[in-house]
PDB file of C-alpha atoms in Angstrom:
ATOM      1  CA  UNK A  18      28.572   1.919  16.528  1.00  0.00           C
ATOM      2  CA  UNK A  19      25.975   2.893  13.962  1.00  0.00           C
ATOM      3  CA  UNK A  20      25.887  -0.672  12.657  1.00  0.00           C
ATOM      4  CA  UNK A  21      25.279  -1.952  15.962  1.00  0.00           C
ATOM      5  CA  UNK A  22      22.574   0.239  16.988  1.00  0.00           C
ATOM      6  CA  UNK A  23      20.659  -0.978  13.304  1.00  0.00           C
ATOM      7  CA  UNK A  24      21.678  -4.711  14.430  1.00  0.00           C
ATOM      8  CA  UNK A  25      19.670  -3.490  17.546  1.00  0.00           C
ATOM      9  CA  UNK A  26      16.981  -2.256  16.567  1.00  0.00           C
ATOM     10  CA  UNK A  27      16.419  -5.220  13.797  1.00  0.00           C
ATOM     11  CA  UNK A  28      16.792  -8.072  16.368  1.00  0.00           C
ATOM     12  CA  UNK A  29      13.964  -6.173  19.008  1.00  0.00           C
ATOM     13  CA  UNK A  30      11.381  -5.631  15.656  1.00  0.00           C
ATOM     14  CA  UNK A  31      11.569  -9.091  15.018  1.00  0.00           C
ATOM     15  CA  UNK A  32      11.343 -10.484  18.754  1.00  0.00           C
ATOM     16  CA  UNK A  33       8.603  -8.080  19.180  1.00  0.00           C
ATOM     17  CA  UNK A  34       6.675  -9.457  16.190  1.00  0.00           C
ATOM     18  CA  UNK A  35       7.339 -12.477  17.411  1.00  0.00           C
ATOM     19  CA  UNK A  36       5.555 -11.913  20.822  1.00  0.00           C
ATOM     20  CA  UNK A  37       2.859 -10.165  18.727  1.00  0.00           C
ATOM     21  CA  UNK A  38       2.240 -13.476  17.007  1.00  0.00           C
ATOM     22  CA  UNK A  39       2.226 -15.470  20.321  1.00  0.00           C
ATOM     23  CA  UNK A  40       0.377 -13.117  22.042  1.00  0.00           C
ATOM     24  CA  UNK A  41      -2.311 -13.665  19.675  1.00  0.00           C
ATOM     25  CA  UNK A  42      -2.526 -17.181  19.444  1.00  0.00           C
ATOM     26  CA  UNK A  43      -2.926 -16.987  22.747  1.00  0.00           C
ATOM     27  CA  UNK A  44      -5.909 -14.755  22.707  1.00  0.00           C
ATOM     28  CA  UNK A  45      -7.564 -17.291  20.094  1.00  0.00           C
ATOM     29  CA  UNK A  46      -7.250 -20.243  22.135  1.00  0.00           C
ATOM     30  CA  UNK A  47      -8.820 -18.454  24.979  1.00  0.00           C
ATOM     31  CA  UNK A  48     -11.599 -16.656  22.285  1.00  0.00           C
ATOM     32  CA  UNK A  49     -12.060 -20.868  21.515  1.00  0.00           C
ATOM     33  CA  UNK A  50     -11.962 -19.496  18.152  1.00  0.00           C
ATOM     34  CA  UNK A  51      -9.469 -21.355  15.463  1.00  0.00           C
ATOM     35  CA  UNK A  52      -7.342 -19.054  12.908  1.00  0.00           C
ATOM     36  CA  UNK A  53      -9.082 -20.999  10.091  1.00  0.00           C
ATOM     37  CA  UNK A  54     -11.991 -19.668  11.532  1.00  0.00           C
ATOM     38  CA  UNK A  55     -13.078 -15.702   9.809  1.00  0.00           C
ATOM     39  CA  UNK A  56     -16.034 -13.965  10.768  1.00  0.00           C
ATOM     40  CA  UNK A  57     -18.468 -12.139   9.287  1.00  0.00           C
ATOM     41  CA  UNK A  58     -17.588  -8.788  10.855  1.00  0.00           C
ATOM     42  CA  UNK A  59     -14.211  -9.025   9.763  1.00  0.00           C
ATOM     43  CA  UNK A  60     -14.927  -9.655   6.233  1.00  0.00           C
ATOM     44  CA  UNK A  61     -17.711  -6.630   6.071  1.00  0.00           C
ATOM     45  CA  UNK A  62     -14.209  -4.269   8.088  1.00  0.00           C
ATOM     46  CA  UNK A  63     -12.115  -5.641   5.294  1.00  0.00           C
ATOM     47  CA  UNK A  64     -14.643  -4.840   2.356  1.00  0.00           C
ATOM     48  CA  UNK A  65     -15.420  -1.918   3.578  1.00  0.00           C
ATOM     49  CA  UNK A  66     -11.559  -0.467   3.617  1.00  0.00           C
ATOM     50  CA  UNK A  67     -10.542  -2.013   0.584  1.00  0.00           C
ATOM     51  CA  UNK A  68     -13.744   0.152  -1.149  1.00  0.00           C
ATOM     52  CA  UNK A  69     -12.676   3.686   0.644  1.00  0.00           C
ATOM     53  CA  UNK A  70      -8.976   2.874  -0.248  1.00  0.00           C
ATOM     54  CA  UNK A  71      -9.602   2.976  -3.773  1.00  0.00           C
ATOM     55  CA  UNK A  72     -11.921   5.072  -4.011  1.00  0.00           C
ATOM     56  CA  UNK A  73      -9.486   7.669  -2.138  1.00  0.00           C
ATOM     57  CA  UNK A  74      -7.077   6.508  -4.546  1.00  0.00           C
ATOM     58  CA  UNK A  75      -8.908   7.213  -7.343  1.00  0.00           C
ATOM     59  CA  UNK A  76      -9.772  10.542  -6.234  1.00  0.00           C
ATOM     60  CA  UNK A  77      -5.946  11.008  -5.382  1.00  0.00           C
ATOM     61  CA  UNK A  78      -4.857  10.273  -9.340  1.00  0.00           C
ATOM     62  CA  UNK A  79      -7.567  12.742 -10.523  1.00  0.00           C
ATOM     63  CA  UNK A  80      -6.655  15.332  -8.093  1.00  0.00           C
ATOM     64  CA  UNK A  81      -3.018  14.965  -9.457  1.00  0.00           C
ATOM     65  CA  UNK A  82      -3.841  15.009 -13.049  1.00  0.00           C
ATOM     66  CA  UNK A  83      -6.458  18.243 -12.616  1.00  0.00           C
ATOM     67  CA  UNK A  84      -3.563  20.399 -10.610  1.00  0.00           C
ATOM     68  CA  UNK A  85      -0.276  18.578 -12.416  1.00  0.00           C
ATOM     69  CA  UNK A  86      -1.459  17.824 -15.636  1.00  0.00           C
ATOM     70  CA  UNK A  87      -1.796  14.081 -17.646  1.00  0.00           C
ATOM     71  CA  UNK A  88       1.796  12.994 -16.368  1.00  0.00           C
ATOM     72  CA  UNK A  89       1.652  15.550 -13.398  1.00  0.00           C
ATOM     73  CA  UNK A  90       5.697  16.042 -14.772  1.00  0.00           C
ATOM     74  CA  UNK A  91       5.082  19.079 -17.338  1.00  0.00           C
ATOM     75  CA  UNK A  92       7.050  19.860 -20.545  1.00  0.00           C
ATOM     76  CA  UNK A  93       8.934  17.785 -21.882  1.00  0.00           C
ATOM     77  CA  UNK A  94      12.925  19.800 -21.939  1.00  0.00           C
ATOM     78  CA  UNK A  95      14.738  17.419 -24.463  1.00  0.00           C
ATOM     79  CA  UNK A  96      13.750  15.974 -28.018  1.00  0.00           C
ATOM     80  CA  UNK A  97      13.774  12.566 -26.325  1.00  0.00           C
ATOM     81  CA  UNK A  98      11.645  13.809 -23.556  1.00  0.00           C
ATOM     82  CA  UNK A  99       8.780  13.941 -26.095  1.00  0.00           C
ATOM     83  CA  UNK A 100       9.127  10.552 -27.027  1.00  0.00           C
ATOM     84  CA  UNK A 101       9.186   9.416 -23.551  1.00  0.00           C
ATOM     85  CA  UNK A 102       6.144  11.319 -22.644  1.00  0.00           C
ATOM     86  CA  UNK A 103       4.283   9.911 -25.965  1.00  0.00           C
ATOM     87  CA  UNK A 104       5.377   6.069 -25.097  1.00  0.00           C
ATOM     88  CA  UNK A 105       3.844   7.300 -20.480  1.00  0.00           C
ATOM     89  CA  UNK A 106       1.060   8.666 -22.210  1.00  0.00           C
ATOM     90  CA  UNK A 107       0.250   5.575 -24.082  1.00  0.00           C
ATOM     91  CA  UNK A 108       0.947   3.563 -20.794  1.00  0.00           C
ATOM     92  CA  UNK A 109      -0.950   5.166 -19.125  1.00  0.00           C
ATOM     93  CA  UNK A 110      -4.545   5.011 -21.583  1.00  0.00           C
ATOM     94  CA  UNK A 111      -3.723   1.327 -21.632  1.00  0.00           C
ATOM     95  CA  UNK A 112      -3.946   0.970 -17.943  1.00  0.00           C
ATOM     96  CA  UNK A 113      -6.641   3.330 -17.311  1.00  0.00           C
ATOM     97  CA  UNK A 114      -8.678   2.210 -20.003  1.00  0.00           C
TER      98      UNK A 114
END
C-alpha cells in the first residue's frame, strides 16, 4: 500500500510540473515574449540573490567556525582521528585560501 501511495504521489509531481511548464509557455506566447528572450530585470533579481546567498553563506561558515571551532567537530577521540583532522584541516586552507 505504501509503495503505491509513493507511485502516487511521484506520477501527480511530475504531471503537475508538467502543467507548470505548459502553463508557462502559454503565458509567454500571450506576453509575445520568446524564452530565448531574458530581460534586464531578471538578470539584476538573479544577481542580486546569487550576491546575498553567498554572502549569507559566508557569514554561515564563520558563524560555525567562531561557536564550533576550525572543523566545528571538536577533539579528535582516536590516534587516527588526529590524522584525519590534520589531512580536513589542510583541505580546508586549500579551499579557503
Amino acid at each position: 500500500m505504501t509503495k503505491l501511495i509513493v507511485l502516487l504521489v511521484i506520477v501527480l509531481g511530475v504531471l503537475a510540473i508538467a502543467q507548470l511548464v505548459r502553463l508557462y509557455e502559454l503565458s509567454s506566447k500571450l506576453r509575445d515574449r520568446r524564452e530565448e528572450d531574458i530581460p534586464n530585470r531578471d538578470n539584476r533579481l538573479n544577481a542580486t540573490l546569487l550576491l546575498v546567498f553567498v554572502f549569507a553563506l559566508f557569514a554561515g561558515v564563520i558563524w560555525m567556525m567562531s561557536n564550533f571551532g576550525w572543523t566545528g567537530r571538536g577533539e579528535a577521540a582516536s590516534k587516527h582521528g588526529v590524522g584525519t583532522d590534520a589531512l580536513l584541516n589542510l583541505n580546508f586552507v586549500i579551499i579557503f585560501a
